[in-house]
Amino acid sequence: MTDPISRRAAELLHLRQRSLGKGAPVSLPITPTSVFNLPGDPAGFAQYGRFDNPTWEATEELLGHLDGAPALAFPSGMAAIAAAIFAAVKSGDRILLPADGYYTTRILSERFLNRLGVSFDLRPTRQFLEKGFEGYSLVFAETPSNPGLDLCDLQQAATLAKEAGAVLVVDNTTMTPFGQNPLDLGADIVVAADTKAPNGHSDALFGHVASRDEPLLQAMRDWRKLSGSIPGPFEAWLVHRGLETLELRFERMCTSAETIAPRLAEHVAVGSVVYPGLAGHPDHDLARRQMRRFGFLIGLTLASAEAADRFIETCTLILPATSFGGVHSSAERRARWGDAVEPGFVRLSIGCEPCEELWAAISAALDEVAT
Ligand SMILES: *Cc1c(COP(=O)(O)O)cnc(C)c1O
């Protein structure tokens, strides 16, 4: 028997052909248009570029296919997160955010939600479920969290959210639908930065939400239409193209990360390694249950900020850049953005280079730092 996600991966490559008439181009056309030919009654037709675009709709079809629910495309991961939050909260609500996840969601809440009468609390991802979700109208989880790679149990989170009457939003950026399916585990909304692995070529920003809850989906669609938070057709086309190779890239990246993480842990220059696939990771058992793969991100701590910078800058196959999930392996010292991590903590994003070539370059750069 084939597994459901492999079936989705195979079908993804043939979704478009189902709607092709004879003589139609097989590749997706880019349709940059603000207006549509629209005489008479506009109901039921594409109307205006802020409401409809055939290129982004084709990308949504692929994203929805992978998440197993209707998807809405946004111009960035943060635009998708903002849509999920603003569509679901009202004045007087309390929401719960991870203390250690992607930091911009916290800043957005602090700057713009607080003054609208929506307050928020923070909890570390590892202790996210400990006190339940009573009193929250929305709970936002990120697992494995960026950059610490801590986990929380999504099935349990969904049960607690249901009991409390809270909407559970899960940021699935670090895993992609090929690594983990939050909606199948009970989340109400999944959000993701397709800027990262789904696009994969570091040349576009993009995001999406997906949900099986029709009222929530409609609210997010209205938010996009009314706030104007729409993706461009060129970016949608790039992500559409990227999604066709996501499964292949994700498999290579995760397999390489699984090979490289234990070797890093053995290297004298490395103080500690965080990777959900290592038996020593505090949530390794949960990772085995909840995720299909262990991901392509590895956290490693070197002796100092200087050692970390030197490692990143001397490794010939590492791109010194923020962000992750691209075909090129990349790394950065997260403390430079103020993340609550050690000065020598490096977030390494394993790319698509042949694994042994990549390891040779990484170990050579670590040797250099160790001497
Ligand atoms: C990058 C990232 C985002 C934001 O995505 P943008 O496309 O940069 O807006 C959100 N969540 C996580 C976990 C991310 O890594």
XYZ file of C-alpha atoms and ligand atoms in Angstrom:
386
model
C 0.000 0.000 0.000
C 1.235 3.504 -0.746
C 1.223 6.072 2.046
C -1.106 9.072 1.739
C 1.626 11.692 1.506
C 3.444 9.815 -1.277
C 0.136 9.659 -3.092
C -0.267 13.421 -2.650
C 3.299 13.930 -3.934
C 2.619 11.869 -7.047
C -0.765 13.445 -7.737
C 0.648 16.942 -7.285
C 2.631 16.577 -10.495
C -0.522 15.725 -12.461
C -3.152 17.995 -10.908
C -2.920 20.624 -13.595
C -3.266 18.286 -16.552
C -6.743 17.286 -15.402
C -8.095 20.671 -16.443
C -6.117 21.033 -19.692
C -7.978 21.168 -22.973
C -6.361 19.826 -26.118
C -3.590 22.159 -27.285
C -3.354 23.961 -23.926
C 0.139 24.775 -22.597
C 1.290 22.152 -20.116
C 3.231 24.635 -18.013
C 1.342 27.174 -15.929
C 0.894 30.542 -17.653
C 1.787 33.651 -15.634
C -1.215 35.956 -15.733
C -0.318 39.485 -14.683
C -3.641 41.281 -14.863
C -5.463 43.730 -12.639
C -8.712 43.552 -14.638
C -10.813 40.920 -16.380
C -13.210 41.130 -19.306
C -16.410 41.633 -17.354
C -19.545 42.843 -19.139
C -22.929 42.623 -17.396
C -23.535 40.695 -14.150
C -20.120 40.081 -12.499
C -21.312 37.279 -10.180
C -19.447 34.013 -10.630
C -16.638 35.456 -12.762
C -13.098 36.663 -12.070
C -13.606 40.339 -11.294
C -10.523 42.207 -10.192
C -6.875 41.502 -9.441
C -7.290 41.970 -5.702
C -9.948 39.222 -5.635
C -8.801 36.715 -8.229
C -5.742 35.621 -10.134
C -5.451 32.357 -12.100
C -1.739 31.956 -11.341
C -2.068 32.236 -7.586
C -5.177 30.032 -7.693
C -3.131 27.291 -9.411
C -0.516 27.576 -6.641
C -3.256 27.392 -4.016
C -4.496 24.203 -5.596
C -1.078 22.576 -5.077
C -0.694 23.923 -1.529
C -4.203 22.795 -0.609
C -3.558 19.389 -2.098
C -0.522 18.945 0.151
C -2.186 20.263 3.315
C -5.406 18.363 2.635
C -7.645 21.463 2.863
C -8.467 24.583 0.845
C -5.527 27.008 0.863
C -5.211 30.775 0.445
C -1.998 32.310 -0.857
C -0.337 35.387 0.645
C 2.655 37.534 -0.317
C 4.765 36.299 2.630
C 4.672 33.992 5.605
C 3.942 36.929 7.893
C 1.058 38.047 5.672
C -0.436 34.558 6.109
C 0.108 34.656 9.882
C -1.431 38.130 10.119
C -4.460 36.931 8.133
C -4.980 33.950 10.459
C -4.723 36.098 13.581
C -6.680 39.157 12.416
C -9.429 37.000 10.927
C -9.925 35.097 14.174
C -9.581 37.606 17.040
C -11.684 40.458 18.396
C -11.227 43.093 21.069
C -11.111 41.587 24.561
C -9.570 38.289 23.407
C -6.442 36.701 24.873
C -4.154 34.694 22.656
C -1.250 32.363 23.393
C 2.005 32.510 21.423
C 5.216 30.495 21.644
C 7.923 32.342 23.587
C 10.563 30.775 21.359
C 9.072 30.530 17.851
C 9.489 32.884 14.924
C 9.893 36.251 16.689
C 7.979 38.494 14.282
C 4.597 37.091 15.363
C 5.320 38.309 18.905
C 6.357 41.763 17.714
C 3.244 42.030 15.537
C 1.085 41.196 18.554
C 2.915 43.639 20.788
C 2.778 46.527 18.330
C -0.633 46.088 16.735
C -2.838 43.634 18.648
C -2.349 44.999 22.156
C -3.637 48.433 21.259
C -6.761 46.893 19.693
C -7.525 45.229 23.011
C -6.150 41.781 22.201
C -3.635 40.649 24.807
C -1.169 37.808 24.490
C 0.772 35.456 26.722
C 3.961 33.596 25.916
C 4.944 30.029 26.734
C 8.027 28.073 25.733
C 7.187 25.395 23.173
C 8.397 22.582 25.434
C 5.988 23.694 28.181
C 3.280 24.836 25.791
C 0.552 22.452 26.982
C 1.344 22.391 30.683
C -1.293 24.838 31.911
C -4.005 24.106 29.340
C -5.613 26.738 27.101
C -8.506 27.978 29.252
C -9.266 31.640 28.589
C -7.602 31.827 25.164
C -9.561 32.415 21.984
C -6.573 31.587 19.782
C -3.513 29.430 20.377
C -0.569 29.688 18.001
C 1.911 26.804 18.015
C 5.131 26.238 16.107
C 6.779 22.812 16.180
C 9.655 22.198 15.762
C 10.180 25.801 16.780
C 12.511 28.112 14.918
C 15.356 28.330 15.860
C 15.496 26.124 19.004
C 13.838 23.051 17.393
C 11.715 22.331 20.464
C 8.520 20.343 19.968
C 5.008 20.238 21.342
C 2.374 17.544 20.889
C -0.095 18.818 18.286
C -2.731 16.164 18.852
C -2.856 17.040 22.546
C -2.790 20.745 21.718
C -5.819 20.237 19.453
C -7.710 18.423 22.225
C -6.931 21.180 24.742
C -7.867 23.892 22.237
C -11.187 22.215 21.522
C -11.948 21.962 25.261
C -11.134 25.650 25.739
C -13.014 26.752 22.623
C -9.800 28.178 21.155
C -8.764 28.236 17.502
C -5.511 26.299 17.085
C -3.171 27.790 14.488
C 0.012 25.871 13.663
C 3.012 27.321 11.856
C 4.333 24.388 9.816
C 7.201 26.234 8.133
C 10.039 24.163 9.564
C 8.494 20.837 8.481
C 6.448 21.489 5.285
C 3.468 19.205 4.505
C 5.914 16.428 3.605
C 7.200 16.329 7.167
C 4.090 16.925 9.233
C 0.359 17.553 8.684
C -1.069 19.734 11.471
C -4.639 19.669 10.095
C -4.657 15.871 10.259
C -3.517 16.171 13.890
C -6.474 18.434 14.699
C -5.284 22.005 14.069
C -7.911 24.457 12.799
C -5.550 26.483 10.612
C -2.106 25.712 9.255
C 0.101 28.629 8.220
C 3.464 28.470 6.481
C 6.197 30.626 5.015
C 6.557 29.166 1.529
C 9.461 31.572 1.233
C 11.456 28.722 2.791
C 11.563 25.105 1.530
C 8.354 25.080 -0.560
C 9.737 27.692 -2.959
C 13.208 26.455 -2.148
C 15.260 28.649 -4.457
C 15.551 31.746 -2.256
C 14.097 34.004 -4.948
C 10.594 34.839 -3.684
C 8.620 35.536 -0.539
C 5.299 33.722 -0.216
C 2.976 32.264 2.382
C -0.305 30.452 2.745
C -3.017 29.397 5.152
C -5.133 26.255 4.870
C -8.186 25.232 6.849
C -11.125 22.834 6.795
C -13.183 25.322 8.811
C -15.295 27.160 6.232
C -16.135 30.259 8.362
C -12.458 30.735 9.308
C -11.401 30.252 5.704
C -13.976 32.779 4.528
C -12.811 35.283 7.147
C -9.202 34.909 5.973
C -10.293 35.254 2.328
C -12.162 38.457 3.222
C -9.141 39.713 5.174
C -6.949 39.232 2.102
C -9.417 40.898 -0.221
C -10.083 43.872 2.073
C -6.562 44.452 3.390
C -5.035 43.904 -0.061
C -2.558 41.316 1.184
C -2.347 39.508 -2.159
C 0.581 37.665 -3.734
C 1.960 38.652 -7.124
C 1.489 36.256 -10.055
C 5.233 35.984 -10.724
C 5.935 34.899 -7.149
C 3.008 32.481 -7.290
C 4.476 31.006 -10.464
C 7.881 30.538 -8.832
C 6.305 28.786 -5.852
C 4.192 26.619 -8.179
C 7.388 25.539 -9.888
C 9.159 25.041 -6.572
C 6.378 22.856 -5.202
C 6.867 20.388 -8.052
C 10.271 19.437 -6.629
C 9.572 19.950 -2.921
C 9.227 16.271 -2.113
C 12.507 15.455 -3.833
C 14.372 18.335 -2.186
C 12.865 17.715 1.234
C 13.851 14.037 1.137
C 17.456 14.878 0.174
C 17.701 17.649 2.773
C 16.309 15.513 5.605
C 18.418 12.473 4.689
C 21.559 14.611 4.640
C 20.620 16.285 7.943
C 20.099 12.860 9.538
C 23.576 11.834 8.370
C 25.294 15.066 9.337
C 23.717 15.772 12.757
C 25.345 12.815 14.599
C 28.693 13.587 12.956
C 28.466 17.186 14.171
C 27.774 15.907 17.677
C 31.069 13.985 17.537
C 33.194 16.891 16.341
C 35.536 18.475 18.915
C 34.662 22.037 17.833
C 30.963 21.501 18.528
C 29.661 21.990 22.064
C 26.153 20.684 21.496
C 23.797 19.745 18.696
C 20.024 20.082 18.607
C 18.262 17.880 16.064
C 14.949 16.097 16.624
C 16.356 13.001 14.925
C 19.054 12.481 17.578
C 18.122 10.027 20.320
C 19.353 12.598 22.852
C 16.844 15.270 21.747
C 14.393 15.767 24.646
C 11.405 15.246 22.316
C 12.853 12.543 20.099
C 9.962 10.136 20.806
C 7.372 12.781 20.011
C 9.271 13.635 16.819
C 9.091 9.972 15.785
C 5.331 9.924 16.324
C 4.346 13.321 15.047
C 6.712 13.950 12.135
C 7.380 11.920 9.032
C 10.986 13.076 8.874
C 13.203 14.904 11.367
C 13.671 17.978 9.187
C 16.603 19.735 7.573
C 17.436 22.263 10.318
C 20.201 21.577 12.814
C 21.149 23.762 15.762
C 24.786 23.614 16.818
C 26.636 25.578 19.440
C 30.280 26.491 18.978
C 32.599 27.908 21.648
C 31.938 31.596 20.941
C 30.337 34.096 18.593
C 33.717 34.466 16.867
C 34.054 30.704 16.333
C 30.524 30.530 14.939
C 31.097 33.431 12.553
C 34.404 31.954 11.428
C 32.780 28.553 10.793
C 29.973 30.095 8.734
C 32.296 32.331 6.753
C 35.000 29.753 5.995
C 32.766 26.841 5.016
C 32.810 26.808 1.219
C 29.411 25.117 0.874
C 27.524 27.253 3.382
C 25.797 30.456 2.399
C 25.967 32.991 5.245
C 22.341 34.127 5.175
C 19.251 34.387 7.279
C 16.226 32.292 6.288
C 16.428 28.558 5.526
C 15.066 25.783 3.355
C 16.850 26.748 0.125
C 18.692 24.378 -2.207
C 21.956 25.913 -0.976
C 22.930 25.008 2.569
C 22.969 28.136 4.681
C 23.684 29.109 8.250
C 23.537 31.990 10.632
C 24.321 32.915 14.187
C 20.869 33.568 15.602
C 22.012 35.721 18.544
C 22.721 38.466 16.011
C 18.930 38.982 15.824
C 18.486 38.856 19.571
C 17.075 35.293 19.750
C 17.401 33.873 23.256
C 20.237 31.489 22.343
C 23.944 31.113 23.118
C 26.253 33.573 21.276
C 27.859 30.618 19.454
C 24.533 29.034 18.440
C 24.304 28.410 14.695
C 21.147 27.449 12.834
C 22.264 25.299 9.948
C 19.874 24.678 7.067
C 20.935 21.617 5.127
C 20.454 22.089 1.396
C 20.561 19.835 -1.653
C 24.327 19.464 -2.130
C 25.483 15.827 -2.327
C 25.791 14.843 1.332
C 29.412 13.694 1.484
C 30.622 16.794 -0.370
C 28.714 18.918 2.086
C 30.051 17.061 5.103
C 33.630 17.341 3.805
C 33.216 21.136 3.593
C 31.519 21.408 6.993
C 34.055 19.233 8.789
C 36.971 21.104 7.163
C 35.541 24.432 8.390
C 35.003 22.976 11.879
C 38.580 21.629 11.934
C 39.741 25.145 11.149
C 37.704 26.598 14.035
C 38.910 23.916 16.456
C 42.605 24.706 15.944
C 10.343 32.814 7.912
C 9.274 32.411 8.813
C 8.078 33.107 8.859
C 7.840 34.378 8.073
O 7.907 34.198 6.691
P 8.166 35.442 5.706
O 7.910 34.879 4.355
O 9.568 35.898 5.934
O 7.185 36.512 6.080
C 7.082 32.639 9.708
N 7.255 31.555 10.476
C 8.407 30.859 10.459
C 8.547 29.659 11.331
C 9.454 31.267 9.640
O 10.595 30.585 9.657
